[in-house]
mmCIF file of N, CA and C in Angstrom:
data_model
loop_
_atom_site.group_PDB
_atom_site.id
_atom_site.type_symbol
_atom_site.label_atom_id
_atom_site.label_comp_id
_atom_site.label_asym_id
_atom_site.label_seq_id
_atom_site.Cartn_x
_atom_site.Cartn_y
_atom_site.Cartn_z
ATOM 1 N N UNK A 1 -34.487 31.465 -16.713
ATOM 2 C CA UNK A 1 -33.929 30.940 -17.937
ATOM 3 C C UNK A 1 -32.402 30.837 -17.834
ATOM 4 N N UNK A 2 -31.542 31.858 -16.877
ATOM 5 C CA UNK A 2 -30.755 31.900 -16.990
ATOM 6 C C UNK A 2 -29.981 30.906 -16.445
ATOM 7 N N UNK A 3 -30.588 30.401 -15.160
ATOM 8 C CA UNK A 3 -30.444 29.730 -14.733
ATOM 9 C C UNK A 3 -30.500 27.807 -14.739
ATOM 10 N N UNK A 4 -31.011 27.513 -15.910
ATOM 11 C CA UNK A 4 -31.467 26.877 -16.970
ATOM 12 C C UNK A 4 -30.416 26.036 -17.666
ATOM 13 N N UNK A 5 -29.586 27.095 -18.220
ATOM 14 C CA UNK A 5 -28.284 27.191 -19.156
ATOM 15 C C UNK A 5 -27.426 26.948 -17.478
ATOM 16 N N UNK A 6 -26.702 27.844 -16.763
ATOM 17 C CA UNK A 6 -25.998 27.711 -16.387
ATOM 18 C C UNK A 6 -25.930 25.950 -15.403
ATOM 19 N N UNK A 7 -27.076 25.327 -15.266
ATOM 20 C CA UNK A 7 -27.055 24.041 -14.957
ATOM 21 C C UNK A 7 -27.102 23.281 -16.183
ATOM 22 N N UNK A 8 -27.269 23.377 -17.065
ATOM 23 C CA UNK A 8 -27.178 22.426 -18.429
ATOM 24 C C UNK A 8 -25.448 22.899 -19.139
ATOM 25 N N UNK A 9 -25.207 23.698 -18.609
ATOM 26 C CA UNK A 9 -23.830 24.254 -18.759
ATOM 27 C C UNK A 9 -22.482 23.257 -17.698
ATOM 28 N N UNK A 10 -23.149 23.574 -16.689
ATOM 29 C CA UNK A 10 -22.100 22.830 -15.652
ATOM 30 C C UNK A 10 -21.985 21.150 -15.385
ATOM 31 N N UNK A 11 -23.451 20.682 -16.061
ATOM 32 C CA UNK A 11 -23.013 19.256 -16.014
ATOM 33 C C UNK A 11 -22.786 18.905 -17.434
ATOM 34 N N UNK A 12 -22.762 19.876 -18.631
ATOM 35 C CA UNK A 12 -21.711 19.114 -19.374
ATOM 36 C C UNK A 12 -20.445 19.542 -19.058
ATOM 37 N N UNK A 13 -20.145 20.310 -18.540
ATOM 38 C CA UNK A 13 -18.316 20.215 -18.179
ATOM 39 C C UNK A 13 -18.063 18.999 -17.763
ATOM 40 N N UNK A 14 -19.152 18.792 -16.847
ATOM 41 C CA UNK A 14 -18.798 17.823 -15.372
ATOM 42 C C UNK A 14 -18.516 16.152 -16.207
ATOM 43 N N UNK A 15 -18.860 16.411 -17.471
ATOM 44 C CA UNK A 15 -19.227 14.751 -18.384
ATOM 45 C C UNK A 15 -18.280 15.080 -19.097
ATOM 46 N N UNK A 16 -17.014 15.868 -19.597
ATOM 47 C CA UNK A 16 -16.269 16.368 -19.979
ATOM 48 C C UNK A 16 -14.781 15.487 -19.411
ATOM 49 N N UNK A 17 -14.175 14.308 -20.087
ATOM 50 C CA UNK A 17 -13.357 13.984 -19.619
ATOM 51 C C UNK A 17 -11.847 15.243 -19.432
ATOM 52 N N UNK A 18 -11.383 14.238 -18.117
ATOM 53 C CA UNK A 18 -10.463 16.044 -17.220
ATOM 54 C C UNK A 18 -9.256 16.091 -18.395
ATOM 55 N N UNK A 19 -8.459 16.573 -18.481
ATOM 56 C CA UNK A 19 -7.230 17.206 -19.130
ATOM 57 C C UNK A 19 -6.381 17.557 -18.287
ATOM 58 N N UNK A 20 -5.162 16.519 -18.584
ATOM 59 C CA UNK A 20 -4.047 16.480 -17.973
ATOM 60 C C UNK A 20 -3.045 17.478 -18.966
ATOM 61 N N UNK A 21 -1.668 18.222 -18.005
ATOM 62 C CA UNK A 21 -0.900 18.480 -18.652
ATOM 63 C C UNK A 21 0.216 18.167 -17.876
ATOM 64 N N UNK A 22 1.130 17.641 -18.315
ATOM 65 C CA UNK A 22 2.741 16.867 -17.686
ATOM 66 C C UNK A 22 3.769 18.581 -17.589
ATOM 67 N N UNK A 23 4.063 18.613 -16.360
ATOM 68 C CA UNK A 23 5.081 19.399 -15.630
ATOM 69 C C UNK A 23 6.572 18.498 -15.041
ATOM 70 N N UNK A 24 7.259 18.989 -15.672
ATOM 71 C CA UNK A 24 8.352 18.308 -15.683
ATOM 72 C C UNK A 24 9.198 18.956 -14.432
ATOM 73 N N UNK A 25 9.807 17.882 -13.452
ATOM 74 C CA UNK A 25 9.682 17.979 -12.302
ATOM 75 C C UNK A 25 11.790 18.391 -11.760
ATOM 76 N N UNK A 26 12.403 18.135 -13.229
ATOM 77 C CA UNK A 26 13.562 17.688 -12.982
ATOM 78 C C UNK A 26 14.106 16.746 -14.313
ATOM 79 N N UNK A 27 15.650 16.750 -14.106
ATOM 80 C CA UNK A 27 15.946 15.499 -14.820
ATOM 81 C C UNK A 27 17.186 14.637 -14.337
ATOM 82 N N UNK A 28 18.011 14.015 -14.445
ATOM 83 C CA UNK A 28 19.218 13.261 -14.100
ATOM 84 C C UNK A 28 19.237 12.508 -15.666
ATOM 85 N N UNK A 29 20.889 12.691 -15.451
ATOM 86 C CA UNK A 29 21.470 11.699 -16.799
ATOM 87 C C UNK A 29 22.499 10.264 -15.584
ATOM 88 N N UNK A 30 22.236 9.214 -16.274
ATOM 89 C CA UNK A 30 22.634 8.106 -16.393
ATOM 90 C C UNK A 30 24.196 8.640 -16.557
ATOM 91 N N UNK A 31 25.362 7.815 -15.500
ATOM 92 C CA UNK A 31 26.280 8.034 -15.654
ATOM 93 C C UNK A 31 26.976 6.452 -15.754
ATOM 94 N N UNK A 32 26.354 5.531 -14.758
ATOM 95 C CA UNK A 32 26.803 4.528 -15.149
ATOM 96 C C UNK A 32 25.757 3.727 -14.509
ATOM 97 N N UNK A 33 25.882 2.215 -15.372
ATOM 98 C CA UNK A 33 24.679 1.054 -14.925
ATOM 99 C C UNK A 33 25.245 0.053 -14.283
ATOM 100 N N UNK A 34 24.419 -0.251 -13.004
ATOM 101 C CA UNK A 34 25.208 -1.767 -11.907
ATOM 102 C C UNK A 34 24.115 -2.400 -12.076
ATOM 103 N N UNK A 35 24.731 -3.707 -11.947
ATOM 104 C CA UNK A 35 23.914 -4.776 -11.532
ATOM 105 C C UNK A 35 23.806 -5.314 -10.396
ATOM 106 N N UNK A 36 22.747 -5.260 -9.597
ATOM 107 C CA UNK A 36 21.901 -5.578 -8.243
ATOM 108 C C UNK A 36 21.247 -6.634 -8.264
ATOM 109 N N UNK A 37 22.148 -7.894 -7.263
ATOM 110 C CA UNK A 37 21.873 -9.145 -7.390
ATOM 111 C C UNK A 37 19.779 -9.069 -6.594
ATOM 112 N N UNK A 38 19.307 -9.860 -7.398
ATOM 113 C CA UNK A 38 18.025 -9.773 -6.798
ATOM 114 C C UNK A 38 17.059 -8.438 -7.065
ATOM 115 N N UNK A 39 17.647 -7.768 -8.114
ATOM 116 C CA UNK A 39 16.925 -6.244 -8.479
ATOM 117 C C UNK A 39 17.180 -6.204 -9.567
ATOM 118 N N UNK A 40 18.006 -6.100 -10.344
ATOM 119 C CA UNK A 40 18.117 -6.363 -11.783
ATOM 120 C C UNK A 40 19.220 -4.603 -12.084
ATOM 121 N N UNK A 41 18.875 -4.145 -13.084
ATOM 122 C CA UNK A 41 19.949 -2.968 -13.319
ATOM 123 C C UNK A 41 19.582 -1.665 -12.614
ATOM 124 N N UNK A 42 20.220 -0.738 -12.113
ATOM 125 C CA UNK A 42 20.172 0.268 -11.270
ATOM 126 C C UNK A 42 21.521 1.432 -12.202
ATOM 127 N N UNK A 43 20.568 2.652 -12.607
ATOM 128 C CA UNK A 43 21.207 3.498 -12.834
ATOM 129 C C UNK A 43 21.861 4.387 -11.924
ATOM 130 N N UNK A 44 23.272 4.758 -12.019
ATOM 131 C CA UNK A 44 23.545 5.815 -11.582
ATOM 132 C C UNK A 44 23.788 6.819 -11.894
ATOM 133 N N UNK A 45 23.369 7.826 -11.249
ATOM 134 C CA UNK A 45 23.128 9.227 -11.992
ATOM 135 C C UNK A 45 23.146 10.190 -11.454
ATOM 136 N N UNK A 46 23.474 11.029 -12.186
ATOM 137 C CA UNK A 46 23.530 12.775 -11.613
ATOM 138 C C UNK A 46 22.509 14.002 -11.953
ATOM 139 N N UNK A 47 22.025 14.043 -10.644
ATOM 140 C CA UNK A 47 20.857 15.098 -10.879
ATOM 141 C C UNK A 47 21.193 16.753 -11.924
ATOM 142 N N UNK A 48 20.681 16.898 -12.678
ATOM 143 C CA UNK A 48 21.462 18.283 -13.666
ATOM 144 C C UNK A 48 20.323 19.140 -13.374
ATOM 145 N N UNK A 49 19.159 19.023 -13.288
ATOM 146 C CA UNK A 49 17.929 20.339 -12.907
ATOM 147 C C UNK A 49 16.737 19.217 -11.990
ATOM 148 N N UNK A 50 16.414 20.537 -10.909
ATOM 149 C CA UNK A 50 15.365 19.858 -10.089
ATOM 150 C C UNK A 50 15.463 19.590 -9.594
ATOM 151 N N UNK A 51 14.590 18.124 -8.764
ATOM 152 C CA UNK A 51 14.375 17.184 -8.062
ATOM 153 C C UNK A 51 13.830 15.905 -8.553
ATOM 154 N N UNK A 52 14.332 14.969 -7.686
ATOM 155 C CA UNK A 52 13.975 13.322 -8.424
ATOM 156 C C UNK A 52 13.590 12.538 -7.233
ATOM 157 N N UNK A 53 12.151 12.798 -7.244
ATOM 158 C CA UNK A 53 11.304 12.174 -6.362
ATOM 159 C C UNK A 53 10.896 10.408 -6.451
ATOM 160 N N UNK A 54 11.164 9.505 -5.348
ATOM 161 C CA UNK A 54 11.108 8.415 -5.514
ATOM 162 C C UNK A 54 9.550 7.726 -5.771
ATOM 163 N N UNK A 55 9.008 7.444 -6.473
ATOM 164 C CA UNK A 55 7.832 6.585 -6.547
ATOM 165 C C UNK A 55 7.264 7.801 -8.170
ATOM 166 N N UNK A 56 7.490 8.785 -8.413
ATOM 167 C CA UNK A 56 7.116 9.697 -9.308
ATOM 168 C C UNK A 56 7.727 9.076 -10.570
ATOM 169 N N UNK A 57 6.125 9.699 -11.665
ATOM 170 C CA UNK A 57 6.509 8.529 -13.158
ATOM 171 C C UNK A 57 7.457 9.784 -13.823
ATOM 172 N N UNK A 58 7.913 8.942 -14.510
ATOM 173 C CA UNK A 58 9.079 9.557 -15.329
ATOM 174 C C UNK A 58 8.924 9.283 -17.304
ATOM 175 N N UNK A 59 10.149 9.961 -17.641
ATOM 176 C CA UNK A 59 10.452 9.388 -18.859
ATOM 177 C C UNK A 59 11.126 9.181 -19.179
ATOM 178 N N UNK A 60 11.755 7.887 -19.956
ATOM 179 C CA UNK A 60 13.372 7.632 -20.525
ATOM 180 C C UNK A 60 13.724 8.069 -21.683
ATOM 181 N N UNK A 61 14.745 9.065 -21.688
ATOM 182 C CA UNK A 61 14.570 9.358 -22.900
ATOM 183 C C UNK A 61 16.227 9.008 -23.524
ATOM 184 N N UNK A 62 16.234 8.823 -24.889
ATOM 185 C CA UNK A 62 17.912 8.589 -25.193
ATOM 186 C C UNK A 62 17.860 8.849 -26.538
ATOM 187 N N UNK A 63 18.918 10.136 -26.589
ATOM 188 C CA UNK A 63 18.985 11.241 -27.691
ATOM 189 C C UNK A 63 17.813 11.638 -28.244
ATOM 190 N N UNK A 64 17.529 11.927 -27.251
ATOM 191 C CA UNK A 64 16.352 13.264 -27.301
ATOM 192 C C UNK A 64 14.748 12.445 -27.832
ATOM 193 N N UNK A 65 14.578 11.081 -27.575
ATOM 194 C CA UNK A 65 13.277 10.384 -28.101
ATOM 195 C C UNK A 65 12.989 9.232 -27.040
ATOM 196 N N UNK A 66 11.590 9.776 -26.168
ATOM 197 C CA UNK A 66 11.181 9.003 -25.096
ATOM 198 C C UNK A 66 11.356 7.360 -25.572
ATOM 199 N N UNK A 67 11.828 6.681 -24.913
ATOM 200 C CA UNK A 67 11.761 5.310 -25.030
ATOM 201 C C UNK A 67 10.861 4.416 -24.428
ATOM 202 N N UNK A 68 10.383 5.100 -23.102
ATOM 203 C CA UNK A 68 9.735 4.235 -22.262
ATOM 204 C C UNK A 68 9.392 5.788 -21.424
ATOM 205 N N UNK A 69 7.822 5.096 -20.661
ATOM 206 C CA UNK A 69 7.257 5.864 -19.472
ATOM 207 C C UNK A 69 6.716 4.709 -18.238
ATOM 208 N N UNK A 70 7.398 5.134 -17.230
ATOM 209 C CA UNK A 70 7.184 4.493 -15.969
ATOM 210 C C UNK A 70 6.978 4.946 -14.611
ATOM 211 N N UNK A 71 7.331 4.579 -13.577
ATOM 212 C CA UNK A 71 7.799 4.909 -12.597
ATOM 213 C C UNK A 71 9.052 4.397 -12.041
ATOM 214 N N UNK A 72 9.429 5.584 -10.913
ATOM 215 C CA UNK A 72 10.879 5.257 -9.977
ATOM 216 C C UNK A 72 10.710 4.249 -9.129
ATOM 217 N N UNK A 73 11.004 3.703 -8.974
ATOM 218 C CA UNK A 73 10.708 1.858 -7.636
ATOM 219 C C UNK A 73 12.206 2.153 -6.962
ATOM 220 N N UNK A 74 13.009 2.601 -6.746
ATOM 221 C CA UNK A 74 13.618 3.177 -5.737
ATOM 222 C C UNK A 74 15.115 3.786 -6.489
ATOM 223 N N UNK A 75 15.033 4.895 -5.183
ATOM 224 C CA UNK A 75 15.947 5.827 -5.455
ATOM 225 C C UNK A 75 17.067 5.568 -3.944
ATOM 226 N N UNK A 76 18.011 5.508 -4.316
ATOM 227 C CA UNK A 76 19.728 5.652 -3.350
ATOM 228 C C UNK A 76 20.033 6.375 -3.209
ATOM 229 N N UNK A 77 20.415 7.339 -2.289
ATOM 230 C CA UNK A 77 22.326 8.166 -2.595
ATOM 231 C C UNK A 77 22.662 7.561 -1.053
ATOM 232 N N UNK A 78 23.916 7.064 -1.963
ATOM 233 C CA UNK A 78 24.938 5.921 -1.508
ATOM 234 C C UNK A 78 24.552 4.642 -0.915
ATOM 235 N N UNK A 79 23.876 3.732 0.616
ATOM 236 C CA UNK A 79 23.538 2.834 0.766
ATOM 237 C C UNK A 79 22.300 2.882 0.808
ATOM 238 N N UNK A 80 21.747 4.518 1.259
ATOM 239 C CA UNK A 80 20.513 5.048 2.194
ATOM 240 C C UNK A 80 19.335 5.093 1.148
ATOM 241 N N UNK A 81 18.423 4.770 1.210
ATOM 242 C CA UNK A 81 16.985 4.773 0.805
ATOM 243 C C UNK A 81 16.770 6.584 0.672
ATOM 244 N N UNK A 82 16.484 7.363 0.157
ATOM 245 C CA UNK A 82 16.033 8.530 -0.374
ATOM 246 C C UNK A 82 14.879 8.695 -0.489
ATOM 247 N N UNK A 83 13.948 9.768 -0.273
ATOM 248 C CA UNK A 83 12.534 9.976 -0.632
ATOM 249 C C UNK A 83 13.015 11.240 -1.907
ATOM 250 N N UNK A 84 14.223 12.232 -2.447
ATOM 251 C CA UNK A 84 14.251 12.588 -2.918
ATOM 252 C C UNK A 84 15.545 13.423 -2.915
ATOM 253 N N UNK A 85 16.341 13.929 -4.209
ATOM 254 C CA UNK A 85 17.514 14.296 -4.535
ATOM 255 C C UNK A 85 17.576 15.154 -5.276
ATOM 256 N N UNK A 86 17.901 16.566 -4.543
ATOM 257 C CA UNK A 86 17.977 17.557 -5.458
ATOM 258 C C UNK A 86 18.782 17.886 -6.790
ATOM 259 N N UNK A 87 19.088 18.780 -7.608
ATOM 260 C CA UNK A 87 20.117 19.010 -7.976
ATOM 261 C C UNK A 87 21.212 19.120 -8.187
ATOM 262 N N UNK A 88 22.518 18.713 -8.582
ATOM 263 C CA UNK A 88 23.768 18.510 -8.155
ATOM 264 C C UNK A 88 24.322 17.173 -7.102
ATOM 265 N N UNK A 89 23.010 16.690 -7.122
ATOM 266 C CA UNK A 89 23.461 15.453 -6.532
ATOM 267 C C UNK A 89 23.607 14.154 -7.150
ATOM 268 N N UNK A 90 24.702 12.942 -6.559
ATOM 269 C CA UNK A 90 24.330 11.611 -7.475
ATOM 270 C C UNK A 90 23.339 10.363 -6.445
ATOM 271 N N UNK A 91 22.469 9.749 -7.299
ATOM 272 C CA UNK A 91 21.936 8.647 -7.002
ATOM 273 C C UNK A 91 21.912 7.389 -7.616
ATOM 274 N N UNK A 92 21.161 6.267 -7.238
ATOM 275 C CA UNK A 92 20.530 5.576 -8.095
ATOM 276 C C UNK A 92 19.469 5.382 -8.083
ATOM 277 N N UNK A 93 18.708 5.125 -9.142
ATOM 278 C CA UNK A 93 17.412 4.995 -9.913
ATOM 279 C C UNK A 93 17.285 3.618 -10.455
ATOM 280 N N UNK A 94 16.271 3.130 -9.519
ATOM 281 C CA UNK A 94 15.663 1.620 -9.994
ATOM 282 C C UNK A 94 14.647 1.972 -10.447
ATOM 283 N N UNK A 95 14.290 1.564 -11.892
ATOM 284 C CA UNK A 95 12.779 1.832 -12.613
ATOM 285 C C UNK A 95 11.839 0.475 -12.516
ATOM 286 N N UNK A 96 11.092 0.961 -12.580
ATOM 287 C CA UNK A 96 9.861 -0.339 -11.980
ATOM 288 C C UNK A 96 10.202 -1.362 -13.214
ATOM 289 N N UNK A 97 9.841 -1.263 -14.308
ATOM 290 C CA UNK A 97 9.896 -2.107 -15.008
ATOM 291 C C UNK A 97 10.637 -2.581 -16.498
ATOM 292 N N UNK A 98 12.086 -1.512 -16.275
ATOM 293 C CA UNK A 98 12.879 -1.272 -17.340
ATOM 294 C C UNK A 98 14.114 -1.801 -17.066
ATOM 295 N N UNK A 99 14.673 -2.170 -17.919
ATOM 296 C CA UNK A 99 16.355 -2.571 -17.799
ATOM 297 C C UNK A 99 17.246 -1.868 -18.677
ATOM 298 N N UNK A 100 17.055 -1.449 -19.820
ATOM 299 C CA UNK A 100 17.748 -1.362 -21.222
ATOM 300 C C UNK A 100 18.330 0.116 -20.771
ATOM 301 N N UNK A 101 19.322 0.174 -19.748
ATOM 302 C CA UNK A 101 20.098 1.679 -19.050
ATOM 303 C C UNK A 101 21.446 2.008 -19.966
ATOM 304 N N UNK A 102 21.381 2.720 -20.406
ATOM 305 C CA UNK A 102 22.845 3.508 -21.059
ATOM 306 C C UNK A 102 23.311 4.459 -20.929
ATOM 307 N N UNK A 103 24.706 4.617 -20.225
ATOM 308 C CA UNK A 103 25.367 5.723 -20.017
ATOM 309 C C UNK A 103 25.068 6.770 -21.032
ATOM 310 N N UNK A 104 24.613 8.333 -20.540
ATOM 311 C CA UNK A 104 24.124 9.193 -21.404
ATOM 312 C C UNK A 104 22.595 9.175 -21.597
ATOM 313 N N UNK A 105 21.643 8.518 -21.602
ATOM 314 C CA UNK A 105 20.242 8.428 -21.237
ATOM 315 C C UNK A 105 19.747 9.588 -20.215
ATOM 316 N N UNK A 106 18.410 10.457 -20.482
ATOM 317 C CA UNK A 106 17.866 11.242 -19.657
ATOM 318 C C UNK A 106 17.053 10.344 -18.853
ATOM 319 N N UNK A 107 16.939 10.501 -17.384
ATOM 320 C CA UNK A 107 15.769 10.326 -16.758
ATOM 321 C C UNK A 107 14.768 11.257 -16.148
ATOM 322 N N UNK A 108 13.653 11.644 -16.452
ATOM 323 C CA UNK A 108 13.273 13.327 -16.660
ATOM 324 C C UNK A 108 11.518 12.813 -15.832
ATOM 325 N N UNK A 109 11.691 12.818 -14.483
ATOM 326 C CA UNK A 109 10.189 13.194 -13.497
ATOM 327 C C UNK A 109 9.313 13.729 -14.281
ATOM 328 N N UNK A 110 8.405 13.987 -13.901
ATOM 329 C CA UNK A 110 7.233 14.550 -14.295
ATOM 330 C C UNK A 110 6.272 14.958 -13.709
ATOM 331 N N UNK A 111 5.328 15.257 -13.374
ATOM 332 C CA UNK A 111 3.769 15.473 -12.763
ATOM 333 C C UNK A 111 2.739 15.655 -13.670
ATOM 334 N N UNK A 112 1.620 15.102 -13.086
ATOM 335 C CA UNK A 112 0.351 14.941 -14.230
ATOM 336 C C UNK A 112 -0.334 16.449 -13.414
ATOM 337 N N UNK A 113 -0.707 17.397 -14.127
ATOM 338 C CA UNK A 113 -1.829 17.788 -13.260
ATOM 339 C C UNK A 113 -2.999 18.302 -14.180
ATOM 340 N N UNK A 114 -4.176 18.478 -13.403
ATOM 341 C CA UNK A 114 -5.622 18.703 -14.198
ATOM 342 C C UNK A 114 -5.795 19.892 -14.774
ATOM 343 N N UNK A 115 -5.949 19.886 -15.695
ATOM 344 C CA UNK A 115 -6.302 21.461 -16.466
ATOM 345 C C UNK A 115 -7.909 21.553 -15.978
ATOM 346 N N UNK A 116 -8.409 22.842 -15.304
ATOM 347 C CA UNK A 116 -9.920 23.075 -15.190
ATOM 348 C C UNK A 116 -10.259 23.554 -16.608
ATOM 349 N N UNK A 117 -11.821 22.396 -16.490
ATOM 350 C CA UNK A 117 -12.499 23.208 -18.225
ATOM 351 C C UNK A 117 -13.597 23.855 -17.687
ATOM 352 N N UNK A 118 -13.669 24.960 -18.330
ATOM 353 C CA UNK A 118 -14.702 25.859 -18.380
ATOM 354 C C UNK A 118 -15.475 26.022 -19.461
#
C-alpha cells in the first residue's frame, strides 16, 4: 500500500510545473552611452558587485523599477571581446534588444535556477 502512494506521489510532482527562483548574479551602473555604427547603443559601465557574464539575461532597471528583461549580446573591456567582468571593473554592454540607455540605469545579471518540489 505503501508503496502505492509513494508512486502516485512521485508522478504528481513529476506533472508539477518546475519553479524557478532568480539569483542575482551582480550588477553594473551605466556611466555613459555610445553609439556603434552598425550595432546601435552600447552602454558603458562600471561593475559595483559581482560579475557580468556575457550572453546571461539581465534586468534594466532605472530608479529602482525594472524596465525591461533581456539578455547581454556582447560585453567589451576596451576593444577585446570579454566572456566576463568582475567587480571594479569598466565595460560595455550591448543588450540584445534594447536601446533606451541612461546614464545612472542598473544593469543587474541574474540566474534562473529550479526549486526541487517535494
Amino acid at each position: 500500500m505503501d508503496d502505492a502512494l509513494e508512486v502516485i506521489e512521485a508522478s504528481m510532482v513529476g506533472m508539477l510545473k518546475p519553479e524557478f527562483e532568480e539569483i542575482v548574479t551582480g550588477d553594473a551602473e551605466v556611466r555613459e552611452v555610445f553609439q556603434v555604427p552598425r550595432v546601435g547603443r552600447v552602454a558603458g559601465c562600471y561593475v559595483t558587485n559581482g560579475t557580468i557574464t556575457r550572453g546571461s539575461k539581465v534586468r534594466f532597471l532605472r530608479e529602482g523599477t525594472i524596465i525591461w528583461k533581456g539578455t547581454i549580446s556582447s560585453l567589451k573591456r576596451f576593444k577585446d571581446d570579454a566572456r566576463e567582468v568582475q567587480s571594479g571593473f569598466e565595460c560595455g554592454i550591448g543588450l540584445s534588444d534594447f536601446q533606451d540607455l541612461k546614464p545612472g540605469d542598473i544593469i543587474e545579471p541574474y540566474e534562473e535556477r529550479e526549486i526541487p518540489r517535494t
